[in-house]
Coordinates of C-alpha atoms and ligand atoms in Angstrom, one line a residue:
M446 CA -10.7 -26.5 5.8
S447 CA -13.9 -24.4 5.9
L448 CA -14.7 -21.3 3.8
I449 CA -14.0 -18.0 5.4
Q450 CA -16.1 -15.1 4.1
L451 CA -14.0 -12.1 3.2
Y452 CA -15.9 -8.8 3.8
D453 CA -14.1 -5.7 2.4
T454 CA -14.9 -2.3 3.8
T455 CA -12.3 -0.2 1.9
L456 CA -15.1 1.8 0.3
R457 CA -16.8 2.6 3.7
D458 CA -14.4 2.3 6.7
G459 CA -11.4 2.7 4.4
T460 CA -12.7 6.1 3.4
Q461 CA -13.0 7.1 7.0
A462 CA -9.2 7.4 7.0
E463 CA -7.6 10.8 6.9
D464 CA -6.5 11.7 3.4
I465 CA -8.7 9.0 1.6
S466 CA -11.6 9.9 -0.6
F467 CA -12.9 8.2 -3.7
L468 CA -15.1 9.6 -6.4
V469 CA -18.1 7.4 -7.5
A470 CA -16.2 6.2 -10.6
D471 CA -13.2 5.3 -8.4
K472 CA -15.4 3.4 -6.1
I473 CA -16.8 1.3 -9.0
R474 CA -13.3 0.5 -10.2
V475 CA -12.2 -0.5 -6.7
A476 CA -15.3 -2.7 -6.5
E477 CA -14.4 -4.4 -9.8
K478 CA -10.8 -5.0 -8.6
L479 CA -12.1 -6.5 -5.3
D480 CA -14.4 -8.8 -7.2
E481 CA -11.5 -10.0 -9.4
L482 CA -9.5 -10.7 -6.3
G483 CA -12.3 -12.9 -5.1
I484 CA -13.7 -10.9 -2.2
H485 CA -17.1 -12.2 -1.1
Y486 CA -18.7 -9.0 0.2
I487 CA -17.9 -5.4 -0.9
E488 CA -19.3 -2.8 1.5
G489 CA -19.8 0.1 -0.9
G490 CA -20.7 2.9 1.6
W491 CA -23.4 4.3 3.8
P492 CA -26.3 5.5 1.6
G493 CA -27.9 7.4 4.4
S494 CA -24.7 9.5 4.7
N495 CA -24.3 11.3 1.4
P496 CA -25.4 11.5 -2.2
K497 CA -22.1 10.0 -3.5
D498 CA -22.8 6.7 -1.7
I499 CA -26.4 6.7 -3.0
S500 CA -25.0 7.1 -6.6
F501 CA -22.5 4.2 -6.0
F502 CA -25.4 1.8 -5.2
R503 CA -27.2 3.0 -8.3
E504 CA -24.1 2.6 -10.6
I505 CA -22.8 -0.7 -9.2
K506 CA -26.1 -2.3 -10.4
K507 CA -24.9 -1.7 -14.0
V508 CA -21.7 -3.6 -13.4
R509 CA -21.6 -7.4 -13.7
L510 CA -19.6 -8.6 -10.7
T511 CA -18.4 -12.2 -11.0
Q512 CA -19.2 -13.3 -7.5
A513 CA -19.0 -10.5 -4.9
K514 CA -22.2 -9.4 -3.1
V515 CA -22.6 -5.7 -2.5
A516 CA -23.3 -4.6 1.0
A517 CA -24.8 -1.2 2.2
F518 CA -23.9 0.1 5.7
G519 CA -25.9 2.0 8.2
S520 CA -27.0 2.1 11.8
T521 CA -29.8 0.9 13.9
R522 CA -32.8 3.2 13.9
R523 CA -32.8 6.4 15.9
A524 CA -34.5 6.4 19.2
K525 CA -38.1 7.9 19.2
T526 CA -38.9 6.5 15.8
T527 CA -39.8 3.2 14.2
P528 CA -37.7 1.3 11.6
D529 CA -40.2 2.0 8.8
K530 CA -40.0 5.8 9.4
D531 CA -36.3 5.9 10.0
N532 CA -34.6 7.7 7.2
N533 CA -31.4 5.8 7.4
I534 CA -33.1 2.4 7.3
R535 CA -35.4 3.4 4.4
T536 CA -32.4 4.6 2.4
L537 CA -30.6 1.3 3.0
I538 CA -33.6 -0.6 1.5
Q539 CA -33.9 1.8 -1.3
A540 CA -30.3 1.2 -2.2
E541 CA -31.3 -2.4 -3.1
P542 CA -28.0 -4.0 -2.1
D543 CA -27.5 -7.8 -1.8
T544 CA -26.7 -7.4 1.9
V545 CA -27.3 -4.7 4.5
T546 CA -25.0 -4.3 7.5
I547 CA -25.9 -2.2 10.4
F548 CA -24.1 -1.4 13.6
G549 CA -25.6 -1.2 17.0
K550 CA -24.4 -0.4 20.5
T551 CA -23.2 -3.2 22.8
W552 CA -21.4 -1.2 25.4
D553 CA -23.6 0.1 28.2
F554 CA -21.4 3.2 28.5
H555 CA -22.1 4.1 24.8
V556 CA -25.8 3.5 25.2
R557 CA -25.9 5.9 28.1
E558 CA -23.4 8.5 26.8
A559 CA -23.6 8.4 23.0
L560 CA -27.2 7.5 22.5
R561 CA -28.5 8.8 25.8
I562 CA -31.2 6.1 26.0
S563 CA -32.0 3.3 28.4
L564 CA -30.3 -0.1 28.1
E565 CA -33.7 -1.7 27.5
E566 CA -34.6 0.7 24.7
N567 CA -31.3 0.0 22.9
L568 CA -32.1 -3.8 23.0
E569 CA -35.5 -2.9 21.3
L570 CA -33.9 -0.8 18.6
I571 CA -31.3 -3.4 17.8
N572 CA -34.0 -6.1 17.5
D573 CA -36.7 -4.2 15.7
S574 CA -34.2 -2.5 13.2
L575 CA -32.8 -5.9 12.3
A576 CA -36.1 -7.7 12.1
Y577 CA -37.5 -5.0 9.8
L578 CA -34.5 -5.2 7.5
K579 CA -34.6 -9.0 7.5
N580 CA -38.1 -8.7 6.1
H581 CA -37.0 -6.4 3.3
V582 CA -33.5 -7.5 2.3
G583 CA -32.0 -10.9 1.4
E584 CA -29.2 -10.9 3.9
V585 CA -28.5 -8.9 7.0
V586 CA -25.2 -8.6 8.9
Y587 CA -25.0 -7.1 12.4
D588 CA -21.9 -5.2 13.4
A589 CA -21.8 -5.3 17.2
E590 CA -19.9 -2.0 17.7
H591 CA -17.4 -1.9 20.6
F592 CA -18.2 -5.5 21.4
F593 CA -15.0 -6.4 23.2
D594 CA -14.9 -3.1 25.3
G595 CA -18.6 -3.7 26.0
Y596 CA -18.1 -7.2 27.1
K597 CA -15.2 -6.2 29.4
A598 CA -17.4 -3.5 31.0
N599 CA -20.7 -5.4 31.3
P600 CA -20.6 -9.0 29.9
D601 CA -24.2 -9.7 30.6
Y602 CA -25.5 -6.7 28.8
A603 CA -23.1 -7.1 25.9
L604 CA -24.3 -10.7 25.4
Q605 CA -28.0 -9.6 25.7
T606 CA -27.4 -7.2 22.7
L607 CA -26.2 -10.2 20.7
K608 CA -29.2 -12.2 21.7
A609 CA -31.5 -9.3 20.6
A610 CA -29.8 -9.4 17.2
E611 CA -30.0 -13.2 16.9
A612 CA -33.7 -13.1 17.8
A613 CA -34.2 -10.9 14.7
G614 CA -32.9 -13.6 12.5
V615 CA -29.6 -12.0 11.4
D616 CA -27.3 -14.0 9.1
C617 CA -24.1 -13.0 10.8
I618 CA -23.0 -11.3 14.0
V619 CA -19.8 -9.4 13.7
L620 CA -17.8 -8.7 16.9
C621 CA -16.2 -5.3 16.5
D622 CA -13.0 -4.0 18.2
T623 CA -14.1 -0.5 17.4
N624 CA -11.5 1.4 19.4
G625 CA -8.8 -1.1 18.5
G626 CA -7.6 -1.6 22.1
T627 CA -8.1 -5.3 22.4
L628 CA -5.1 -7.6 22.6
P629 CA -5.0 -11.1 21.0
H630 CA -4.8 -13.0 24.2
E631 CA -8.2 -11.6 25.3
I632 CA -10.1 -12.9 22.3
P633 CA -10.4 -16.7 23.1
A634 CA -12.2 -16.5 26.4
I635 CA -14.6 -13.8 25.2
M636 CA -15.4 -15.7 22.0
E637 CA -16.0 -18.9 24.0
K638 CA -18.7 -17.1 26.0
V639 CA -20.2 -15.7 22.8
R640 CA -20.3 -19.1 21.2
A641 CA -22.0 -20.5 24.3
T642 CA -24.6 -17.7 24.0
V643 CA -25.5 -17.4 20.3
A644 CA -25.6 -19.9 17.4
T645 CA -25.5 -17.4 14.6
P646 CA -22.3 -17.5 12.5
L647 CA -19.7 -15.0 13.9
G648 CA -17.5 -12.5 12.3
I649 CA -14.7 -10.1 13.4
H650 CA -14.1 -6.4 12.6
A651 CA -10.9 -5.1 14.1
H652 CA -9.2 -1.7 14.2
N653 CA -5.5 -1.3 14.5
D654 CA -5.0 1.2 17.3
S655 CA -2.9 -1.3 19.2
E656 CA -1.2 -2.6 16.1
C657 CA -3.2 -5.9 16.6
A658 CA -6.0 -5.8 14.1
V659 CA -4.6 -8.5 11.9
A660 CA -3.6 -10.7 14.9
N661 CA -7.0 -10.2 16.5
S662 CA -8.8 -11.1 13.3
L663 CA -6.7 -14.3 12.9
M664 CA -7.2 -15.2 16.5
A665 CA -11.0 -14.7 16.1
V666 CA -10.9 -17.1 13.1
A667 CA -8.9 -19.6 15.2
C668 CA -11.8 -19.3 17.8
G669 CA -14.5 -20.0 15.3
A670 CA -15.2 -16.8 13.3
V671 CA -16.2 -17.5 9.7
H672 CA -16.5 -13.9 8.4
V673 CA -13.6 -11.4 8.4
Q674 CA -14.0 -7.7 7.8
G675 CA -11.1 -5.6 6.8
T676 CA -9.7 -3.2 4.2
I677 CA -7.1 -3.3 1.5
N678 CA -3.7 -2.0 2.8
G679 CA -5.4 -1.5 6.2
F680 CA -6.9 1.9 5.3
G681 CA -9.4 3.1 7.9
E682 CA -10.4 5.4 10.6
R683 CA -7.5 6.6 12.9
C684 CA -4.8 3.9 12.7
G685 CA -6.8 1.8 10.2
N686 CA -8.6 -1.4 9.9
A687 CA -7.5 -5.0 9.8
N688 CA -5.4 -5.3 6.6
L689 CA -6.9 -7.9 4.2
C690 CA -3.6 -8.0 2.3
S691 CA -2.1 -9.7 5.4
I692 CA -5.2 -11.6 6.5
I693 CA -5.9 -13.3 3.2
P694 CA -2.5 -15.0 2.7
A695 CA -2.4 -16.0 6.3
L696 CA -5.8 -17.6 6.1
K697 CA -5.0 -19.4 2.9
L698 CA -1.3 -20.3 3.3
K699 CA -1.0 -20.7 7.0
F700 CA -4.5 -21.8 8.3
G701 CA -5.3 -23.6 5.0
H702 CA -8.8 -22.1 4.9
E703 CA -10.6 -21.6 1.6
C704 CA -11.2 -18.0 0.7
I705 CA -9.7 -17.0 -2.7
S706 CA -8.1 -19.2 -5.4
D707 CA -4.3 -19.6 -5.8
E708 CA -4.5 -17.6 -9.1
Q709 CA -6.3 -14.8 -7.3
L710 CA -3.8 -14.8 -4.5
K711 CA -1.1 -14.1 -7.1
T712 CA -2.7 -10.8 -7.9
L713 CA -2.6 -9.6 -4.3
R714 CA 0.4 -7.4 -4.7
I715 CA -0.8 -5.7 -7.8
L716 CA -4.2 -5.1 -6.3
S717 CA -2.6 -3.5 -3.2
R718 CA -0.6 -1.1 -5.4
T719 CA -3.6 -0.3 -7.6
I720 CA -5.6 0.7 -4.6
Y721 CA -2.7 2.9 -3.3
E722 CA -2.6 4.5 -6.6
M723 CA -6.3 5.2 -6.8
A724 CA -6.2 6.7 -3.3
N725 CA -3.2 8.8 -4.5
L726 CA -1.0 7.5 -1.8
I727 CA 2.6 6.1 -1.9
P728 CA 2.7 2.3 -1.3
N729 CA 4.1 1.3 2.1
K730 CA 7.3 -0.5 1.0
H731 CA 7.5 -2.3 4.3
Q732 CA 4.0 -3.8 4.1
P733 CA 4.0 -7.5 4.9
Y734 CA 3.5 -9.9 1.9
V735 CA 2.9 -7.2 -0.8
G736 CA 5.4 -4.4 0.0
N737 CA 8.6 -3.9 -2.1
S738 CA 10.7 -4.7 1.0
A739 CA 8.6 -7.7 2.1
F740 CA 11.2 -10.1 0.5
A741 CA 14.1 -7.7 0.1
H742 CA 17.3 -9.1 1.7
K743 CA 20.1 -6.7 2.7
G744 CA 22.3 -8.4 5.3
G745 CA 25.1 -10.5 3.7
V746 CA 24.4 -13.5 5.9
H747 CA 20.8 -13.5 4.8
V748 CA 21.6 -13.2 1.1
S749 CA 24.1 -16.1 1.3
A750 CA 21.5 -18.3 3.0
I751 CA 18.6 -17.5 0.7
Q752 CA 20.7 -18.4 -2.3
R753 CA 21.2 -21.8 -0.8
H754 CA 17.5 -22.1 0.2
P755 CA 15.0 -19.3 0.1
E756 CA 13.1 -20.6 3.1
T757 CA 16.0 -19.8 5.4
Y758 CA 14.9 -16.1 5.5
E759 CA 11.4 -16.1 3.8
H760 CA 8.3 -17.1 5.6
I761 CA 6.4 -17.9 2.3
R762 CA 7.4 -18.0 -1.4
P763 CA 6.9 -14.4 -2.6
E764 CA 5.4 -15.5 -5.9
L765 CA 2.4 -16.9 -4.1
V766 CA 1.2 -13.3 -3.5
G767 CA 2.7 -11.9 -6.7
N768 CA 5.8 -10.5 -5.0
V769 CA 9.5 -11.2 -5.7
T770 CA 12.7 -11.8 -3.8
R771 CA 15.0 -8.8 -4.0
V772 CA 18.7 -8.5 -3.0
L773 CA 19.9 -5.1 -1.8
V774 CA 23.4 -3.8 -2.0
S775 CA 24.8 -1.7 0.8
D776 CA 27.6 -1.5 3.3
L777 CA 25.9 -4.5 5.1
S778 CA 26.5 -6.6 2.0
G779 CA 28.8 -9.6 1.6
R780 CA 30.1 -11.3 -1.6
S781 CA 26.7 -13.1 -1.9
N782 CA 24.9 -9.8 -2.5
I783 CA 27.3 -8.8 -5.2
L784 CA 27.1 -12.2 -6.9
A785 CA 23.2 -12.2 -6.7
K786 CA 23.2 -8.7 -8.4
A787 CA 25.6 -9.8 -11.1
E788 CA 23.3 -12.7 -11.9
Q789 CA 20.3 -10.3 -12.0
F790 CA 22.2 -8.0 -14.4
N791 CA 23.3 -10.9 -16.6
I792 CA 27.0 -10.2 -15.7
N793 CA 29.4 -13.1 -15.4
L794 CA 31.2 -12.9 -12.1
D795 CA 32.8 -15.8 -10.3
S796 CA 32.7 -15.9 -6.4
K797 CA 36.5 -16.5 -6.5
D798 CA 37.2 -13.6 -8.9
P799 CA 39.2 -11.0 -6.9
L800 CA 37.0 -8.4 -8.6
T801 CA 34.0 -9.5 -6.5
Q802 CA 35.9 -8.5 -3.3
E803 CA 37.1 -5.3 -5.0
I804 CA 33.5 -4.3 -6.0
L805 CA 32.3 -5.1 -2.4
E806 CA 35.0 -2.9 -0.9
N807 CA 34.3 -0.1 -3.4
I808 CA 30.6 -0.2 -2.4
K809 CA 31.4 0.0 1.3
D810 CA 33.8 2.9 0.7
L811 CA 31.2 4.8 -1.4
E812 CA 28.4 4.2 1.2
N813 CA 30.8 5.6 3.8
R814 CA 31.0 8.7 1.6
G815 CA 27.2 9.1 1.5
F816 CA 26.2 7.0 -1.6
Q817 CA 23.3 4.7 -1.2
F818 CA 22.6 2.0 -3.8
E819 CA 19.3 0.5 -2.5
G820 CA 17.3 2.9 -4.5
A821 CA 19.9 3.4 -7.2
E822 CA 20.4 -0.1 -8.8
A823 CA 21.3 1.4 -12.2
S824 CA 24.3 3.3 -10.7
F825 CA 25.3 0.1 -9.0
E826 CA 25.1 -1.9 -12.3
L827 CA 27.2 0.8 -14.1
L828 CA 29.7 0.6 -11.3
M829 CA 30.0 -3.2 -11.7
R830 CA 30.4 -2.9 -15.4
R831 CA 33.0 -0.3 -15.0
A832 CA 34.9 -2.5 -12.6
L833 CA 34.7 -5.4 -15.0
G834 CA 35.8 -3.3 -18.0
T835 CA 32.6 -4.1 -19.9
L836 CA 31.1 -0.6 -20.0
R837 CA 31.3 0.9 -23.5
H838 CA 32.5 4.5 -23.6
Y839 CA 29.4 6.3 -25.0
F840 CA 30.3 9.9 -24.2
S841 CA 32.2 12.1 -21.9
V842 CA 31.2 15.4 -20.5
I843 CA 33.9 18.0 -20.9
G844 CA 32.2 20.5 -18.7
F845 CA 29.0 22.3 -17.8
R846 CA 28.0 25.7 -16.4
V847 CA 24.7 26.6 -14.7
I848 CA 23.4 30.1 -14.3
D849 CA 20.5 31.0 -12.0
S850 CA 19.3 34.6 -12.2
K851 CA 16.6 36.9 -10.8
R852 CA 16.9 40.4 -12.0
H853 CA 14.3 42.1 -10.0
E854 CA 12.0 41.3 -7.1
E855 CA 8.8 40.6 -9.1
E856 CA 10.6 38.4 -11.7
K857 CA 10.6 34.6 -11.4
P858 CA 14.1 33.2 -11.2
S859 CA 15.3 31.7 -14.5
S860 CA 17.9 29.0 -15.0
E861 CA 20.1 28.3 -18.0
A862 CA 22.8 25.6 -18.5
T863 CA 25.5 25.1 -21.1
V864 CA 27.1 21.7 -21.6
Q865 CA 30.0 20.4 -23.7
V866 CA 30.1 16.7 -24.5
K867 CA 32.4 14.6 -26.6
V868 CA 31.1 11.6 -28.5
G869 CA 33.7 9.7 -30.6
G870 CA 35.8 12.5 -32.1
R871 CA 33.0 15.1 -32.1
I872 CA 32.4 17.8 -29.6
E873 CA 28.9 19.2 -29.1
H874 CA 28.2 22.4 -27.3
T875 CA 24.6 23.2 -26.2
A876 CA 22.6 25.5 -24.0
A877 CA 19.1 25.0 -22.5
E878 CA 16.7 26.7 -20.1
G879 CA 14.8 25.0 -17.4
N880 CA 12.4 25.8 -14.5
G881 CA 15.4 25.3 -12.1
P882 CA 19.1 24.6 -12.3
V883 CA 18.8 20.8 -12.4
N884 CA 16.0 20.9 -14.9
A885 CA 18.1 23.2 -17.1
L886 CA 21.2 20.9 -16.8
D887 CA 19.0 17.9 -17.6
H888 CA 17.7 19.6 -20.8
A889 CA 21.2 20.7 -21.9
L890 CA 22.7 17.3 -21.4
R891 CA 19.9 15.6 -23.4
K892 CA 20.0 18.2 -26.2
A893 CA 23.8 17.6 -26.5
L894 CA 23.5 13.8 -26.6
E895 CA 20.2 13.3 -28.5
S896 CA 21.7 13.9 -32.0
F897 CA 24.1 11.0 -31.3
Y898 CA 21.6 8.8 -29.3
P899 CA 18.0 9.7 -30.4
Q900 CA 16.6 7.0 -28.0
L901 CA 17.4 9.4 -25.1
R902 CA 14.3 11.4 -26.1
D903 CA 12.3 8.6 -24.4
V904 CA 13.8 9.1 -21.0
R905 CA 11.6 10.8 -18.5
L906 CA 12.6 12.0 -15.0
F907 CA 10.0 10.7 -12.5
D908 CA 11.4 11.5 -9.2
Y909 CA 14.1 13.7 -7.7
K910 CA 15.1 13.4 -4.0
V911 CA 17.7 15.4 -2.2
R912 CA 19.1 14.5 1.2
V913 CA 21.6 16.6 3.1
L914 CA 24.0 14.3 4.9
P915 CA 25.4 15.7 8.2
A916 CA 28.9 16.9 8.2
G917 CA 31.6 14.6 9.7
K918 CA 34.6 15.7 11.8
G919 CA 36.5 18.1 9.7
T920 CA 34.3 17.5 6.6
A921 CA 31.6 19.6 5.0
S922 CA 28.1 18.3 4.8
M923 CA 27.3 16.3 1.7
T924 CA 24.3 16.2 -0.6
R925 CA 22.9 12.9 -1.9
V926 CA 20.6 13.1 -4.9
L927 CA 18.5 10.1 -5.9
I928 CA 16.8 10.2 -9.3
E929 CA 14.2 7.9 -10.7
S930 CA 14.1 7.9 -14.5
G931 CA 12.2 5.7 -17.0
D932 CA 11.2 5.1 -20.5
K933 CA 8.2 3.3 -22.1
T934 CA 9.2 -0.1 -20.7
S935 CA 11.0 0.4 -17.3
R936 CA 12.2 2.6 -14.5
W937 CA 15.6 2.9 -12.9
G938 CA 17.3 4.7 -10.1
T939 CA 20.6 6.5 -10.0
V940 CA 22.6 8.4 -7.3
G941 CA 25.1 11.2 -7.0
V942 CA 26.9 12.6 -4.0
S943 CA 28.8 15.8 -3.6
D944 CA 29.2 18.8 -1.3
N945 CA 27.6 20.7 -4.3
I946 CA 23.9 19.9 -5.0
I947 CA 24.3 20.6 -8.8
D948 CA 27.3 18.3 -9.0
A949 CA 25.4 15.6 -7.1
S950 CA 22.5 16.0 -9.5
Y951 CA 24.8 16.0 -12.5
Q952 CA 26.3 12.7 -11.5
A953 CA 22.9 11.1 -11.1
L954 CA 21.6 12.6 -14.4
V955 CA 24.6 11.3 -16.3
D956 CA 24.2 7.8 -14.9
A957 CA 20.5 7.9 -15.8
L958 CA 21.3 8.6 -19.4
L959 CA 24.2 6.2 -19.6
Y960 CA 22.0 3.4 -18.1
K961 CA 19.4 3.9 -20.8
L962 CA 22.1 3.4 -23.5
V963 CA 23.5 0.3 -21.8
K964 CA 20.0 -1.2 -21.3
D965 CA 19.0 -0.5 -24.9
Q966 CA 22.1 -2.1 -26.2
E967 CA 21.7 -5.2 -24.0
Q968 CA 18.1 -5.6 -25.3
A969 CA 19.3 -5.3 -28.9
G970 CA 21.7 -8.1 -28.1
Ligands
ACO389 C1 -17.8 2.5 14.2 C2 -18.1 3.2 13.0 O1 -17.2 3.3 12.2 S1 -19.7 3.6 12.6 C3 -19.6 4.5 11.2 C4 -19.2 5.9 11.3 N1 -19.2 6.6 10.1 C5 -19.7 7.8 9.9 O2 -20.2 8.4 10.9 C6 -19.7 8.3 8.5 C7 -21.1 8.6 8.0 N2 -21.8 9.5 8.9 C8 -22.7 10.5 8.5 O3 -22.7 10.9 7.3 C9 -23.4 11.2 9.5 O4 -22.8 11.0 10.8 C10 -24.9 10.7 9.5 C11 -25.6 11.1 8.3 C12 -24.9 9.2 9.7 C13 -25.6 11.2 10.8 O5 -25.6 12.6 10.8 P1 -26.3 13.5 11.9 O6 -27.7 13.1 11.9 O7 -26.0 14.9 11.6 O8 -25.8 13.0 13.3 P2 -24.3 12.9 13.8 O9 -23.3 12.8 12.7 O10 -24.1 14.0 14.8 O11 -24.3 11.5 14.6 C14 -24.9 11.4 15.9 C15 -26.2 10.8 15.8 O12 -26.1 9.4 15.5 C16 -26.8 8.6 16.5 N3 -26.3 7.3 16.5 C17 -25.0 6.9 16.7 N4 -24.9 5.6 16.7 C18 -26.1 5.1 16.5 C19 -26.6 3.8 16.4 N5 -25.9 2.7 16.5 N6 -27.9 3.7 16.2 C20 -28.7 4.7 16.1 N7 -28.3 6.0 16.1 C21 -27.0 6.1 16.4 C22 -26.6 9.4 17.8 O13 -27.6 9.1 18.7 C23 -26.9 10.8 17.2 O14 -28.2 11.1 17.0 P3 -29.0 12.3 17.8 O15 -28.2 13.5 17.4 O16 -30.3 12.2 17.2 O17 -28.8 11.9 19.2
PYR390 C1 -18.8 -1.1 12.6 C2 -17.5 -0.5 12.7 O1 -17.0 0.1 11.7 C3 -16.7 -0.6 13.9 O2 -17.3 -1.0 14.9 O3 -15.6 -0.2 13.9

């Protein structure tokens, strides 16, 4: 199958998203990552917009990209000037990119209302801007802004704008669904008319306002587009752009088009997460292909079937995009979920062992009381080991006390915890302070246990989530605490539930420390 050009605009349209902004150094790192993934074009920004984007184009010249071309973005010239005098066009040439992409108006309504010029004048500025750029830059791409809306409003005029671009000798004409309102079934007829009108290679640039950006991009490829614009994780103006993390595997694995290598495809998940991290955003766990939940199976019926054959509930093999199959445990589980988890934890458990059913019933009962094990696999593993009688007795907590005090209005509240633990025959009694009651309790517990188990010094608390569960008939509301802890090599989640927030936190903290001891002993063999 033919090669589809992948054009990434994370660094331009992606940064038009609310909450996303990259420094120049971040932009360079993102560009390097996109190059490693095998992206063919990296749109680095709009040099006529701000000094940061000018710096990007200066700095990126010092980087040896393996194969990606760097594209600079801008618009057709302003009315009442000529391309050689237009500041935006001059800045694009001065940026010395491999490729220049400019957008122009195709919708008569926009020409009249946004530019406030005649339809004829717009055709002139599309044509002379592109022709001028084509004389100064190796490759020129034309983004036909609002093409689908423009075509629906005035097909003749929309097609005339494309002919004006083609006459200037552009290398690719990109049909843009700028407002993101087009639906997939509208694409084939419109693209057929376009293909009958211009011979220049076509591309697609879709926004996600109708949740159809990926579908529209794939439909455009099915209708002959050879160039696809999008962003990593679908970042972009308003509801975002077409998500390349979904488009790339679809092109490769479903259409059979060439775009990136099999090895590069295996890095897709890690790339997606790196870009989230650089944008300081939490990854969307439900994101197709690359999200944590993309191949996470919860329903017992699903888990039973995937163990017999993964394709029963997986549309592709997750390893192809660097993801993994996960089995979740909840009150929707069956025995298959428990057995899959036992295997993951290296625990010997037979499907006919009555303990399997006992563990399953215990889980359902605990979930009914407010526990949740999807984000607390460490607590679940401890529960399993306890049921099987294979959990070593490392310590017991005889008791704890937490005091929170604020002695006058100006004083910050202070927290102190005391803890009594028993390890073997020895009792240890410690006290510690913290910036809140849970933090003080965490410090006191570790202080008490560290002299027996020095490896607990490596444990860090990464995340602490509290959820108040509504009261049932005749019962008080409960608090669920989920804690994410970790050490130098891994992270794990634990859970506690109680009508008292400190007690719920205490349960999750104890499980977190206990899990570290179990894990280290397992690793030591
Ligand atoms: C669909 C898209 O995503 S296009 C990309 C949108 N991205 C951005 O706008 C981010 C970067 N933009 C910027 O930094 C600024 O908007 C700039 C530097 C480009 C322009 O700033 P300003 O000169 O202050 O203009 P402003 O931001 O108000 O934009 C409106 C101007 O753009 C002109 N314009 C809009 N589209 C086009 C076009 N395709 N061709 C030529 N001019 C255009 C308008 O006519 C208007 O000019 P006028 O005021 O002389 O009539
Ligand atoms: C060019 C562009 O970003 C758009 O039309 O959405």
